[in-house]
XYZ file of C-alpha atoms in Angstrom:
124
model
C 29.594 0.113 3.884
C 28.306 3.135 1.911
C 30.257 6.309 1.673
C 29.996 9.482 -0.357
C 32.959 11.061 -2.111
C 33.652 14.739 -2.278
C 31.983 14.896 -5.699
C 28.710 13.626 -4.291
C 28.905 10.281 -5.992
C 27.394 7.346 -4.158
C 29.810 4.582 -3.623
C 28.370 1.199 -2.593
C 30.473 -1.801 -1.543
C 29.322 -5.193 -0.273
C 31.125 -8.143 1.031
C 32.790 -10.326 -1.660
C 30.326 -12.516 -3.418
C 27.192 -10.594 -2.292
C 25.255 -8.187 -4.498
C 25.315 -4.648 -3.291
C 22.324 -2.444 -2.999
C 22.256 1.212 -2.086
C 21.479 1.868 1.621
C 18.991 4.594 0.545
C 16.909 3.484 -2.397
C 15.107 6.469 -3.768
C 13.480 6.593 -7.164
C 10.432 8.496 -8.440
C 10.486 6.562 -11.686
C 7.219 4.952 -12.715
C 7.644 1.140 -12.865
C 6.771 1.013 -16.625
C 9.361 3.746 -17.374
C 12.016 2.075 -15.249
C 11.416 -1.239 -16.992
C 11.707 0.483 -20.429
C 14.963 2.267 -19.496
C 16.396 -0.947 -18.063
C 15.606 -2.829 -21.305
C 17.102 0.076 -23.287
C 20.222 0.074 -21.200
C 20.517 -3.742 -21.161
C 21.117 -3.352 -17.351
C 20.429 -6.941 -16.627
C 23.316 -8.079 -18.894
C 25.587 -5.902 -16.809
C 24.333 -7.485 -13.567
C 22.188 -4.561 -12.442
C 18.783 -4.865 -10.972
C 16.001 -2.418 -11.787
C 16.226 -0.745 -8.405
C 19.962 -0.275 -8.756
C 19.661 1.261 -12.155
C 16.744 3.359 -11.018
C 19.035 4.614 -8.249
C 21.796 5.551 -10.775
C 19.318 7.309 -13.055
C 17.719 9.239 -10.273
C 21.049 10.222 -8.822
C 22.237 11.493 -12.156
C 18.980 13.486 -12.807
C 19.128 14.988 -9.251
C 22.796 16.061 -9.608
C 22.065 18.020 -12.803
C 18.454 19.034 -11.987
C 17.481 17.139 -15.085
C 19.228 19.855 -17.161
C 16.845 22.452 -15.920
C 17.756 25.800 -14.441
C 18.365 25.828 -10.640
C 15.230 26.057 -8.640
C 13.073 24.553 -11.328
C 11.271 21.363 -10.429
C 11.200 18.817 -13.212
C 7.928 17.313 -14.278
C 7.600 13.580 -14.791
C 7.704 14.152 -18.520
C 10.834 16.299 -18.208
C 12.444 13.555 -16.250
C 11.556 10.852 -18.677
C 12.881 13.003 -21.515
C 16.114 13.518 -19.566
C 16.613 9.834 -18.985
C 15.804 8.991 -22.636
C 18.330 11.537 -24.012
C 21.224 9.734 -22.523
C 23.233 6.700 -23.796
C 21.760 4.337 -21.238
C 23.910 1.249 -22.046
C 27.029 3.258 -21.128
C 25.508 4.449 -17.851
C 24.511 0.947 -16.905
C 27.928 -0.542 -17.836
C 29.746 2.230 -15.883
C 27.539 1.877 -12.833
C 27.787 -1.906 -12.786
C 31.562 -1.750 -13.177
C 31.769 0.696 -10.244
C 29.784 -1.892 -8.221
C 32.311 -4.551 -9.187
C 29.865 -6.714 -11.130
C 31.781 -9.386 -13.049
C 29.292 -9.463 -16.031
C 29.894 -5.738 -16.475
C 33.653 -6.095 -16.484
C 33.470 -8.913 -18.990
C 31.245 -6.884 -21.219
C 33.587 -3.813 -20.782
C 36.569 -5.879 -21.879
C 34.769 -7.473 -24.806
C 33.733 -4.037 -26.059
C 36.927 -2.024 -25.450
C 39.804 -4.723 -25.348
C 41.072 -3.541 -28.754
C 41.126 0.111 -27.841
C 42.738 -0.666 -24.490
C 45.522 -2.705 -26.100
C 46.147 0.070 -28.671
C 46.389 2.644 -25.881
C 48.734 0.566 -23.924
C 50.905 -0.080 -26.922
C 50.978 3.689 -27.613
C 52.017 4.462 -24.112
C 54.873 1.959 -24.199
């Protein structure tokens, strides 16, 4: 069941063991650009498909109007520049973790285990 939080974030859940996909899949990304961004983000390693990552990118761009003033429509070039200006591996990892993808959680723990342990020790 899909639901939206008050912040406007898309939350997607699927039955256990089944991959989840957004109910409304919208992306105006050109296939070659989406493939490039997915490679850069290593989205597949996190368990994300190209359409899922495209959804996350498009949603992030739409929420911020691609860092353009309100009412300004972004050109395809401005959208591409917006996407390329972000740390895409972090976006892919965060989105895949939010979707509950096991490969993403394993990657998250391998990358941040040390910092998490130090933080926990500092708290205790």
